[in-house]
mmCIF file of C-alpha atoms and ligand atoms in Angstrom:
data_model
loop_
_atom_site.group_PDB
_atom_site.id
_atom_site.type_symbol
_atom_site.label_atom_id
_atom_site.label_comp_id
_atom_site.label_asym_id
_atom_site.label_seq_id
_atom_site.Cartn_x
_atom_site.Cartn_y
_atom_site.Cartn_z
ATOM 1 C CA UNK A 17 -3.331 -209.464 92.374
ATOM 2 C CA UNK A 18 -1.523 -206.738 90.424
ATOM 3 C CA UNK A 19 -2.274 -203.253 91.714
ATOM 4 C CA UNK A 20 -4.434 -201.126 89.251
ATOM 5 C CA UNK A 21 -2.649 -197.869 87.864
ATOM 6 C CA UNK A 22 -4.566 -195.029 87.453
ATOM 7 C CA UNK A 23 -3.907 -192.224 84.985
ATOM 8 C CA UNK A 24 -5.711 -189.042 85.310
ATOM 9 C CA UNK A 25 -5.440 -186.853 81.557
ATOM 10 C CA UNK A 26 -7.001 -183.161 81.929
ATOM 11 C CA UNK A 27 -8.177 -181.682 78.950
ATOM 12 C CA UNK A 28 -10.730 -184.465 76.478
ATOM 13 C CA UNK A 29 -9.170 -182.467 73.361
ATOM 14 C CA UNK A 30 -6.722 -183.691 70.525
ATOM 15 C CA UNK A 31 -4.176 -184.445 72.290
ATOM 16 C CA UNK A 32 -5.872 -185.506 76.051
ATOM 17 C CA UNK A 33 -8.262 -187.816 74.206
ATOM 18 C CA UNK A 34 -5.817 -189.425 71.718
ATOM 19 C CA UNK A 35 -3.492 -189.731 74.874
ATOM 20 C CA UNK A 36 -6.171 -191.594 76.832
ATOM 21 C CA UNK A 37 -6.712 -193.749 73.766
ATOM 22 C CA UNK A 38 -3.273 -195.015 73.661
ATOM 23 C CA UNK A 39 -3.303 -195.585 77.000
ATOM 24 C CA UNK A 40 -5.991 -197.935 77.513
ATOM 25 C CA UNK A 41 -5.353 -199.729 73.881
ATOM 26 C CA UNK A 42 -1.831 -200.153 75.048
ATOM 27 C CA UNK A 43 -3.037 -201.646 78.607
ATOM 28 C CA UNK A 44 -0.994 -199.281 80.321
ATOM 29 C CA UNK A 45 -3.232 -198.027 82.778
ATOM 30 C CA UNK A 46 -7.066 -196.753 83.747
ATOM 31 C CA UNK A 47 -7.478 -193.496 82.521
ATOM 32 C CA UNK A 48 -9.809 -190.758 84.154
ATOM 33 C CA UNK A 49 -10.317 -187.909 81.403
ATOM 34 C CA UNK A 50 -11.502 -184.328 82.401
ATOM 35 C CA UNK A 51 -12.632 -181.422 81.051
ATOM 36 C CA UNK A 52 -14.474 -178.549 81.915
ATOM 37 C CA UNK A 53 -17.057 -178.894 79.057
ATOM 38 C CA UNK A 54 -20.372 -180.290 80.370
ATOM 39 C CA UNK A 55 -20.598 -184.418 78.321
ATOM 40 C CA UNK A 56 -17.232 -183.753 76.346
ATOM 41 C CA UNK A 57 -15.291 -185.976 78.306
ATOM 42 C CA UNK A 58 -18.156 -188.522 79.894
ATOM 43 C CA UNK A 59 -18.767 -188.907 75.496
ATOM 44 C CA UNK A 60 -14.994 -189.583 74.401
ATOM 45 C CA UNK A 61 -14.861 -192.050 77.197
ATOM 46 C CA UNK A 62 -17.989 -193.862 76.256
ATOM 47 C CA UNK A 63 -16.663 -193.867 72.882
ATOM 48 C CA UNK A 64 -13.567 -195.150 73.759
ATOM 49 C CA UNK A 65 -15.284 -197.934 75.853
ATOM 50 C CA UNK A 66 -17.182 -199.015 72.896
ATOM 51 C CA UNK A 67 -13.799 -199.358 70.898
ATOM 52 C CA UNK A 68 -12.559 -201.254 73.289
ATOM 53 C CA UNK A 69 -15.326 -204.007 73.437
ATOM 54 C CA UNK A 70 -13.544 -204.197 69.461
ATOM 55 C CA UNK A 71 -10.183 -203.840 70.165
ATOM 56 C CA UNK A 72 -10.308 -205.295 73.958
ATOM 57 C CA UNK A 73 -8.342 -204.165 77.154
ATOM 58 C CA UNK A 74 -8.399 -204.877 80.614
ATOM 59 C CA UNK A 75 -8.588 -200.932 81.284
ATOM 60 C CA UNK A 76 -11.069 -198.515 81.531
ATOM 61 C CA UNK A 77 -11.622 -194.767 80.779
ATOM 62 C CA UNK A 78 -14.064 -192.968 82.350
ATOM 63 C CA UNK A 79 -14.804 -188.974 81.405
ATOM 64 C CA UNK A 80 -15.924 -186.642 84.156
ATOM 65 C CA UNK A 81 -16.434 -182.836 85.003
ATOM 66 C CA UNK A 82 -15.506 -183.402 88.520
ATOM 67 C CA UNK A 83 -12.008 -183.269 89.761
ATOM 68 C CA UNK A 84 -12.516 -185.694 92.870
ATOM 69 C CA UNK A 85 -12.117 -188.275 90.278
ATOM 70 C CA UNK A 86 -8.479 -187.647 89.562
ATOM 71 C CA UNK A 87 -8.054 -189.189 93.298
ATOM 72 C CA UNK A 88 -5.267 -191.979 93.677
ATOM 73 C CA UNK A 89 -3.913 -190.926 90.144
ATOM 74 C CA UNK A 90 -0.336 -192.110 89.931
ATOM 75 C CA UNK A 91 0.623 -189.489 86.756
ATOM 76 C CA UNK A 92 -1.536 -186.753 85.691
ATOM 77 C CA UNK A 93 -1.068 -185.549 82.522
ATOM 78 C CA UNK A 94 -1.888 -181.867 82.072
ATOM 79 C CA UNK A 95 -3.204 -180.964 78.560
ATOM 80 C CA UNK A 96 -6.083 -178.045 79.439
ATOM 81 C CA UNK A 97 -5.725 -174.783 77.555
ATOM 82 C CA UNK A 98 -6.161 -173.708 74.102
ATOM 83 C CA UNK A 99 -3.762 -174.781 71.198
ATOM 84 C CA UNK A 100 -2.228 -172.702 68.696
ATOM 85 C CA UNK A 101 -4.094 -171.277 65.865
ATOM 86 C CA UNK A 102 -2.228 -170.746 62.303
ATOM 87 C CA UNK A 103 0.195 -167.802 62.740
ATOM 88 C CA UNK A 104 0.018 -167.766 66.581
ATOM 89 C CA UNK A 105 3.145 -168.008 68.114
ATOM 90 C CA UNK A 106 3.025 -170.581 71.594
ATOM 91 C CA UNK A 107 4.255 -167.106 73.552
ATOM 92 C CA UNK A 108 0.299 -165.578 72.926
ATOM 93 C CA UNK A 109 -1.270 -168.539 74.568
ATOM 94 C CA UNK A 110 0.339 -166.782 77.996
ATOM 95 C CA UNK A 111 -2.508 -165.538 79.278
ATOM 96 C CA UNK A 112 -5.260 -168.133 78.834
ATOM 97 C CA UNK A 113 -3.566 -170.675 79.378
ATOM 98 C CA UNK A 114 -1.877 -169.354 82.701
ATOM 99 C CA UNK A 115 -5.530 -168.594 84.103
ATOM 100 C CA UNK A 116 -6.566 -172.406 83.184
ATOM 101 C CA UNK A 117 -2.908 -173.724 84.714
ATOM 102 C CA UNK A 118 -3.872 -171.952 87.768
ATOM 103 C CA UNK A 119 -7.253 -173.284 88.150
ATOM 104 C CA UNK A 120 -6.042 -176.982 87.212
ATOM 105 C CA UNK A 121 -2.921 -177.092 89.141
ATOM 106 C CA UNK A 122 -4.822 -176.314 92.193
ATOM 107 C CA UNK A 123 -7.357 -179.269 91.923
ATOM 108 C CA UNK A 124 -4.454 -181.477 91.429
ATOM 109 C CA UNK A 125 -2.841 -180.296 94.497
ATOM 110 C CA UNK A 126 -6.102 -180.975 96.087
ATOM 111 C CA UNK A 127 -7.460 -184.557 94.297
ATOM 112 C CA UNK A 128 -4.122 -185.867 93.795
ATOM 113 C CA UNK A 129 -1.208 -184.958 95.963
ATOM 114 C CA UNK A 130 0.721 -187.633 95.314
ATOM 115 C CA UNK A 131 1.185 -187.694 91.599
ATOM 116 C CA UNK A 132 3.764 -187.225 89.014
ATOM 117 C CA UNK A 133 2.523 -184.127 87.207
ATOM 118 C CA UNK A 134 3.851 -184.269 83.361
ATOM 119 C CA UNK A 135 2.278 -180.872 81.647
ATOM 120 C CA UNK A 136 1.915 -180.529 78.158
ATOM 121 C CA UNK A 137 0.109 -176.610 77.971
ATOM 122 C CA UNK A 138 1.639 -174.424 76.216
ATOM 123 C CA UNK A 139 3.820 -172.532 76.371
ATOM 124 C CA UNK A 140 5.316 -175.592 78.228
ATOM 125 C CA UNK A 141 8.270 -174.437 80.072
ATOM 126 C CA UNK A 142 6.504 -171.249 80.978
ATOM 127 C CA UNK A 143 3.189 -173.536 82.503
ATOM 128 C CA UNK A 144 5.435 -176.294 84.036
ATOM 129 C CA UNK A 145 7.037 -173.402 86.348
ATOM 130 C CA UNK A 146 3.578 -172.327 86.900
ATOM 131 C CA UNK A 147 1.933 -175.643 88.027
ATOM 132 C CA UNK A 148 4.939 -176.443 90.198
ATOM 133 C CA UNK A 149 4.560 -173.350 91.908
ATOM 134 C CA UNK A 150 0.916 -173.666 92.514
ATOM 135 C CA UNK A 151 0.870 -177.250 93.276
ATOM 136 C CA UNK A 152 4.259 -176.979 95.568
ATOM 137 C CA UNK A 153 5.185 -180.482 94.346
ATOM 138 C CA UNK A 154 8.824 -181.462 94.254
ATOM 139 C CA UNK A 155 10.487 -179.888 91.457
ATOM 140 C CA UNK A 156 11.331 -183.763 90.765
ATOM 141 C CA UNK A 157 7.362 -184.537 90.151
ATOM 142 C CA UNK A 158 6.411 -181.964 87.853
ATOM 143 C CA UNK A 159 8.294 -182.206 84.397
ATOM 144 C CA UNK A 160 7.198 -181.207 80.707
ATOM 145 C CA UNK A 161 6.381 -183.095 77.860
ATOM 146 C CA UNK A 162 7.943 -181.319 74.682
ATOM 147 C CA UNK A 163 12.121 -182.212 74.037
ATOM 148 C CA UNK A 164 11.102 -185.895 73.340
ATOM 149 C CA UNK A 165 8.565 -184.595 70.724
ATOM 150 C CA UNK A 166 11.331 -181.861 69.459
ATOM 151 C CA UNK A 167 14.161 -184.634 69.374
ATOM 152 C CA UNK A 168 11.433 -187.047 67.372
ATOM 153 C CA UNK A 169 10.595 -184.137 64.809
ATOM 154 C CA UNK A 170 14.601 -183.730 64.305
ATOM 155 C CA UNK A 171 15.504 -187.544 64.122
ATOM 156 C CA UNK A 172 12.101 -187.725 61.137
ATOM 157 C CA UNK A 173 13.763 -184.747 59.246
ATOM 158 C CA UNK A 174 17.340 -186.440 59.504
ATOM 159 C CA UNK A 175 16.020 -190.020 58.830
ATOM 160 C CA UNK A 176 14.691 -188.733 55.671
ATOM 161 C CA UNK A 177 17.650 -187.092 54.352
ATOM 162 C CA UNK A 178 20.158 -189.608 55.017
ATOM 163 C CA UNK A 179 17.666 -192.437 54.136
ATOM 164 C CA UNK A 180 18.528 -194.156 57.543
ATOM 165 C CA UNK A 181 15.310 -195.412 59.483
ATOM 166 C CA UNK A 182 14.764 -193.268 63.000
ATOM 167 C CA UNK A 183 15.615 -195.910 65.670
ATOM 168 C CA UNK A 184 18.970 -195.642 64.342
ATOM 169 C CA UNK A 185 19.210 -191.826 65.671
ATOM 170 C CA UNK A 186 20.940 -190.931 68.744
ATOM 171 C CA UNK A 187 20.131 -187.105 69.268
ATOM 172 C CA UNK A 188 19.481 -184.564 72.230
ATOM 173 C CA UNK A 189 17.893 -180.893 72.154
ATOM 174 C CA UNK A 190 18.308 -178.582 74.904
ATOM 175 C CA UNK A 191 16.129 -174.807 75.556
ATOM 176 C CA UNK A 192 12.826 -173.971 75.364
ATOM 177 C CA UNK A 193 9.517 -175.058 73.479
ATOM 178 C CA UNK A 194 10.164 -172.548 71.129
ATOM 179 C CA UNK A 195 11.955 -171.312 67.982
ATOM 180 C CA UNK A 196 14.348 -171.262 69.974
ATOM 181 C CA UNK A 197 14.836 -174.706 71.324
ATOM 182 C CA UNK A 198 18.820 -175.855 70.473
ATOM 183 C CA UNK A 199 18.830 -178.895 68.882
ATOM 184 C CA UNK A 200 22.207 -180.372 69.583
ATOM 185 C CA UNK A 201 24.092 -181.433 66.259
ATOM 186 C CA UNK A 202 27.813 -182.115 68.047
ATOM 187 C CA UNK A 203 26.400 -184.901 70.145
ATOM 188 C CA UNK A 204 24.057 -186.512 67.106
ATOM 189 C CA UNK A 205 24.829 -189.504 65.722
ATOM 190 C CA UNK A 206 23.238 -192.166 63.171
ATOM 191 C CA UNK A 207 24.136 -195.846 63.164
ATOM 192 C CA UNK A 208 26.448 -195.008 65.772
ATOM 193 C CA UNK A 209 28.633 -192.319 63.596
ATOM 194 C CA UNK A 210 28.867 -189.006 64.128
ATOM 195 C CA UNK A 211 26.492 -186.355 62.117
ATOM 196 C CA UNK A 212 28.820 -184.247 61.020
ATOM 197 C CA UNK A 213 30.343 -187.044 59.027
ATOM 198 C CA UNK A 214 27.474 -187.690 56.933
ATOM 199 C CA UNK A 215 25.875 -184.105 56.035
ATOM 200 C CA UNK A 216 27.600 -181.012 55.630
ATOM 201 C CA UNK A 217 26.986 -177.687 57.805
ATOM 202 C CA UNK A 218 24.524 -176.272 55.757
ATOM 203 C CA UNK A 219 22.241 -179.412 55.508
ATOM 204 C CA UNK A 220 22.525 -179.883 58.820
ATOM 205 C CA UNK A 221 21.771 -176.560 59.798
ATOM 206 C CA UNK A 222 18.545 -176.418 57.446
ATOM 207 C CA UNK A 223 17.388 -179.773 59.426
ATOM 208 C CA UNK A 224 17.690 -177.739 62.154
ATOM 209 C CA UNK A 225 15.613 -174.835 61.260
ATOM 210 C CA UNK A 226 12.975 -177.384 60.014
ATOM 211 C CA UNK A 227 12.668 -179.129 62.990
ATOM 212 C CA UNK A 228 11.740 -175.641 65.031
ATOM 213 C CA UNK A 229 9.115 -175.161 62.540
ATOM 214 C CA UNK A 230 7.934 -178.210 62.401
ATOM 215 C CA UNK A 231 5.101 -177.940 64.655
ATOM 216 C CA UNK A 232 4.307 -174.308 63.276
ATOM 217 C CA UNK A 233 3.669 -176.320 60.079
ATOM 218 C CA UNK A 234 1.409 -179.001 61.459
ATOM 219 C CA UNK A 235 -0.546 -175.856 62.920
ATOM 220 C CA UNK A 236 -0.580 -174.437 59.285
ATOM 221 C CA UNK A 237 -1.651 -177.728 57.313
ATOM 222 C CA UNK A 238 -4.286 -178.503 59.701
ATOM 223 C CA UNK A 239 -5.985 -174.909 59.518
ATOM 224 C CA UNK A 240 -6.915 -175.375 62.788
ATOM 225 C CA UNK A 241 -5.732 -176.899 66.315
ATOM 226 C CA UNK A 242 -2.114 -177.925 67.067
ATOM 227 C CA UNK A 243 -0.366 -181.446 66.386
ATOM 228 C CA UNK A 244 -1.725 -184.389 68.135
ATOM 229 C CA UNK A 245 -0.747 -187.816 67.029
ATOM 230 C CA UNK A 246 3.339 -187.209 68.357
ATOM 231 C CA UNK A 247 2.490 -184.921 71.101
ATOM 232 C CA UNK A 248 0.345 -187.922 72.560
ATOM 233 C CA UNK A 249 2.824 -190.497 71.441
ATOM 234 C CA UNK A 250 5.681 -188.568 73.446
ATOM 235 C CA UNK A 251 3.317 -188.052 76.652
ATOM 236 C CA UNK A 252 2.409 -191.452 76.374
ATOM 237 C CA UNK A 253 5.877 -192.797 76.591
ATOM 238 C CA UNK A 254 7.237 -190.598 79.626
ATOM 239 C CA UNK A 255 4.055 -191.473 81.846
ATOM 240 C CA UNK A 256 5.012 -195.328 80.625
ATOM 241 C CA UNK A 257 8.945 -194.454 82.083
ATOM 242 C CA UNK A 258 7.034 -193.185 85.722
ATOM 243 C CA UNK A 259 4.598 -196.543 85.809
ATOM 244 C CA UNK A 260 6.858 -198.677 85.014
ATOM 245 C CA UNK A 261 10.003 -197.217 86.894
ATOM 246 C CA UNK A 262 11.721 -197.659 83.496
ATOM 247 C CA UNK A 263 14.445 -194.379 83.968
ATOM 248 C CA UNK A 264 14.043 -193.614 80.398
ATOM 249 C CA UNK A 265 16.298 -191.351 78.989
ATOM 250 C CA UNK A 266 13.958 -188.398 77.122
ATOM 251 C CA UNK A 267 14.566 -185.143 76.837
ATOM 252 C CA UNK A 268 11.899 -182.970 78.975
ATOM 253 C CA UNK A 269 11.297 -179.702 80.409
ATOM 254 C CA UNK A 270 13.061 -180.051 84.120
ATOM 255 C CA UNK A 271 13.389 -177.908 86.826
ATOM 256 C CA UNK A 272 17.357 -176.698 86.735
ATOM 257 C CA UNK A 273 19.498 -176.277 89.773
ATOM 258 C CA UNK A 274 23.096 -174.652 88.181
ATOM 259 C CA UNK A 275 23.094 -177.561 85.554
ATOM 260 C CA UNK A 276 23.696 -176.116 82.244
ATOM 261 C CA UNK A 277 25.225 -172.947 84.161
ATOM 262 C CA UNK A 278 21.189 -172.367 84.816
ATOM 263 C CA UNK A 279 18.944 -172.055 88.322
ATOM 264 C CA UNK A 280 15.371 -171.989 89.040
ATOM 265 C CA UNK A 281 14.171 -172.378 85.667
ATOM 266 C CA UNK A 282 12.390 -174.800 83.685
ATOM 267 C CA UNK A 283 13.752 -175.984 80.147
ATOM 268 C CA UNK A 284 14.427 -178.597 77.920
ATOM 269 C CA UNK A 285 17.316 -181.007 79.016
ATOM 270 C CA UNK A 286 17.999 -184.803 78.624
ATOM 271 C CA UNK A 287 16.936 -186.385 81.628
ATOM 272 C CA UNK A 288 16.270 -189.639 83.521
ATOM 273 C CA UNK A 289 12.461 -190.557 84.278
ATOM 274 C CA UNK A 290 11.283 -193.258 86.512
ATOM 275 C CA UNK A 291 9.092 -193.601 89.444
ATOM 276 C CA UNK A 292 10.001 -190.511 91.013
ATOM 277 C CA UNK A 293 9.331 -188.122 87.855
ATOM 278 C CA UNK A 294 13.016 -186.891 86.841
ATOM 279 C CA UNK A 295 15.748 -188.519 88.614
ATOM 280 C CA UNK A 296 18.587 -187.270 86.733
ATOM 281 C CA UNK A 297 19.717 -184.670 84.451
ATOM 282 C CA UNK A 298 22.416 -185.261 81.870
ATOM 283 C CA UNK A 299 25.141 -182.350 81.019
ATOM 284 C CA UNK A 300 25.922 -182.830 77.036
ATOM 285 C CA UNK A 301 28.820 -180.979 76.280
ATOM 286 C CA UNK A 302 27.411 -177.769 74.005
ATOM 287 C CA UNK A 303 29.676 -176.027 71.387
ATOM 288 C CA UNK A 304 30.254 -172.039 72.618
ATOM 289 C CA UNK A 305 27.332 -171.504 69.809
ATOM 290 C CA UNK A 306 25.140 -174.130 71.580
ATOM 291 C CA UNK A 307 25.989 -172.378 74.725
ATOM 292 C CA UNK A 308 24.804 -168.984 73.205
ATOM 293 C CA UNK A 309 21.930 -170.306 71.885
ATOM 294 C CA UNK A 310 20.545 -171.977 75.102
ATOM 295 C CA UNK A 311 20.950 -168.636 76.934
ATOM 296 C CA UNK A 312 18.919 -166.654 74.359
ATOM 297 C CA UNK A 313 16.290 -169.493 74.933
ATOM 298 C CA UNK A 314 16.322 -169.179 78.634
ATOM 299 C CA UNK A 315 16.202 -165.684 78.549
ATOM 300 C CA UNK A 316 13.131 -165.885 76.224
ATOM 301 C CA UNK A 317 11.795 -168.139 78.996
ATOM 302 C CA UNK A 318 12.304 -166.156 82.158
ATOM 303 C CA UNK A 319 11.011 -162.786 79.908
ATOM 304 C CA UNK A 320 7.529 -164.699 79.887
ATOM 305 C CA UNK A 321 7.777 -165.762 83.384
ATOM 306 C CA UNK A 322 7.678 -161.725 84.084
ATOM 307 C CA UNK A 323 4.734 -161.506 82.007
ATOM 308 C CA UNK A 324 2.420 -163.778 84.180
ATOM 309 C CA UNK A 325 4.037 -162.079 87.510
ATOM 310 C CA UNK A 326 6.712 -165.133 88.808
HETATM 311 P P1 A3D B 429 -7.751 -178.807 72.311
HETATM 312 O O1 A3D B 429 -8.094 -179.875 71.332
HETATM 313 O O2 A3D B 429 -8.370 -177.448 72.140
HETATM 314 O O3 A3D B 429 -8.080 -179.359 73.768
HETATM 315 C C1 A3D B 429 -7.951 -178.599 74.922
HETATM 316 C C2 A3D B 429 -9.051 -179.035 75.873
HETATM 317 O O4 A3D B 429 -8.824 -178.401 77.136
HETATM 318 C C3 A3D B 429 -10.450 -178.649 75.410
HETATM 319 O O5 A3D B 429 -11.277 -179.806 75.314
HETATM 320 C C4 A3D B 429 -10.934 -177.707 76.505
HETATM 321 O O6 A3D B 429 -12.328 -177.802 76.757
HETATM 322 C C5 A3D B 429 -10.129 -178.186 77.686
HETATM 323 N N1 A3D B 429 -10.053 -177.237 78.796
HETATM 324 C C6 A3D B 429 -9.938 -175.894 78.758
HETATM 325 N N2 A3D B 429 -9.933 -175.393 79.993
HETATM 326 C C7 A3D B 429 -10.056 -176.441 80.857
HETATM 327 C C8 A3D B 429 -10.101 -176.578 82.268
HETATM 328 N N3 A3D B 429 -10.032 -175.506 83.059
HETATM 329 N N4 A3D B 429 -10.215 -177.826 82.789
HETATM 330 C C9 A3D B 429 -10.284 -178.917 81.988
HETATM 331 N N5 A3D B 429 -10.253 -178.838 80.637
HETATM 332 C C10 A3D B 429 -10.134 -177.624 80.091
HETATM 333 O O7 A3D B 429 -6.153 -178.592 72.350
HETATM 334 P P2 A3D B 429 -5.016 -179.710 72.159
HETATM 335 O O8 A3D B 429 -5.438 -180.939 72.875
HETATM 336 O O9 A3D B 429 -4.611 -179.777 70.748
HETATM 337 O O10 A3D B 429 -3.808 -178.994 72.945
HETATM 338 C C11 A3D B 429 -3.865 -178.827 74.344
HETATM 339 C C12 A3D B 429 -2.700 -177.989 74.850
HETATM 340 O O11 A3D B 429 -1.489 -178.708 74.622
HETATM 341 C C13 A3D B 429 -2.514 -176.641 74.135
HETATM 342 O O12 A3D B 429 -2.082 -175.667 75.048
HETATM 343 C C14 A3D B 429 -1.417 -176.940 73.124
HETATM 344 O O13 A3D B 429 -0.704 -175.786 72.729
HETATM 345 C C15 A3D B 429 -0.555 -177.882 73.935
HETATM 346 N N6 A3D B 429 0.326 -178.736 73.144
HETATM 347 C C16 A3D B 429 1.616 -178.827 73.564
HETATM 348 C C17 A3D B 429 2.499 -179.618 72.878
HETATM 349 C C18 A3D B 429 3.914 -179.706 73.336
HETATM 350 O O14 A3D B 429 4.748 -180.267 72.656
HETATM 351 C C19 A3D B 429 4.306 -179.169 74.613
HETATM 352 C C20 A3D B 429 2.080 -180.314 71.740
HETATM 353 C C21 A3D B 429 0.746 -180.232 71.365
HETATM 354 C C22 A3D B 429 -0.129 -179.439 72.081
#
């Protein structure tokens, strides 16, 4: 008999509960779903169990309050805190979403020692430093969701100006969560040639600065709450690389020891995930603008880090 996998998702929101959902439809694993709101999660689950009996699955989700659940979880995926409203910049979350990091993080060091941590709370680099810290997991087993959802908004914006279907996009972006994340153009390439010999500067450069605003635009269509559907589909598939032992190449938010010329920080990077969380990090050669850029986002990174005293 196969062992079970277990899945714990904290926060029953957009993103936690559509996260959850995939997860069971796709038979990945059992999902336990937790939030702090008395019934919120407990009635998702139900829900969920309902569509199942329609769609069918061998897994289950059940929705909780309590925190012993999460016990035995293989990956947690860390989705508490409040999204952005329209206008709000991820940097103004800080506060809030440090206090519920703090509180959260510690359960899971409690409940579920063992597990690969993959946070999604914004801002992300800023709260996956945060949970590490509190947790005192191996750098290795905490990692953030966010460069495989960045790269995916990039490869849609390019797909649709060179008419050329996504899956035929190699591309990486390195820095923060941010408007400042550095989308790497030099190392891009679609059907196997290189970017820069099928768009000119400028286009490139404006799929650039659409791709940083992409989820600032989600957050303004909607009117309110952040971008779900990717942000689940991108947690979904690096929790799939740790289950599976699958060392999936993704870009992520790891924890940086002189790669990239950068220590002690988390940021964006391409890196290898399997069993162990990330296994290895992968140095794409950056033009001296790239370089530039990445520093500015770092910076931005380790200014916020001041602000919630690490
Ligand atoms: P939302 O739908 O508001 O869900 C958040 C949930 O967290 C709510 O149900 C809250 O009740 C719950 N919660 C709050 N505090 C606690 C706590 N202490 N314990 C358990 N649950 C708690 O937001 P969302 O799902 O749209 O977004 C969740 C977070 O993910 C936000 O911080 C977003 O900014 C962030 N996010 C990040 C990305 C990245 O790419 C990194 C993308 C999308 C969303």
């Amino acid at each position: 008999m196969s062992v079970r996998k277990k899945v714990s998702v904290i926060g029953a929101g957009n993103v936690g509960s559509t996260l959850a959902m995939r997860i069971v439809e796709a038979r990945l694993a059992d999902v336990v779903l937790v939030d702090v709101v008395d019934g919120l999660a407990e009635g998702k689950a139900l829900d969920m169990m309902h569509a199942a009996s329609i769609t069918g699955t061998d897994k289950r989700v059940v929705g909780t309050t309590d925190y012993s659940a999460i016990k035995g979880s293989d990956v947690v995926v860390m989705t508490a805190g409040l999204p952005r409203k329209p206008g709000m910049s991820r940097e103004e979350l800080i506060s809030k979403n440090a206090e519920i990091v703090r509180g959260v993080a510690s359960k899971i060091k409690e409940f579920a020692p063992k597990a690969i941590l993959i946070m999604v709370t914004n801002p992300l680099d800023l709260m996956t430093y945060l949970a590490q810290k509190i947790t005192g997991f191996n750098p290795e087993r905490v990692f953030g969701m966010a460069g495989l959802l960045d790269v995916a908004r990039f490869k849609y914006l390019l797909s649709e100006e060179l008419k050329k279907p996504a899956s035929s996009i190699e591309a990486f972006i390195v820095g923060s969560h941010s408007d400042k994340m550095v989308p790497v153009a030099g190392v891009t390439t679609v059907g196997k040639k290189p970017l820069r010999d099928l768009l000119p500067r400028e286009k490139v450069d404006e799929v650039i600065a659409g791709t940083r605003t992409s989820g600032a635009k989600v957050v303004s269509l909607l009117g309110k709450g952040s971008a779900y559907y990717a942000p689940s589909a991108a947690a979904y598939k690096m929790a799939e690389a740790v289950l599976n032992d699958n060392s999936n190449l993704f870009c992520a938010s790891a924890y940086l020891r002189g790669e990239y010329g950068l220590k002690d920080i988390y940021i964006g990077v391409p890196a290898k995930i399997g069993r162990g969380g990330i296994e290895e990090i992968l140095e794409v050669e950056l033009t001296e603008e790239e370089k530039s850029d990445l520093k500015e986002s770092a910076d931005g990174i380790r200014d916020s880090l001041k602000k919630v005293g690490l």
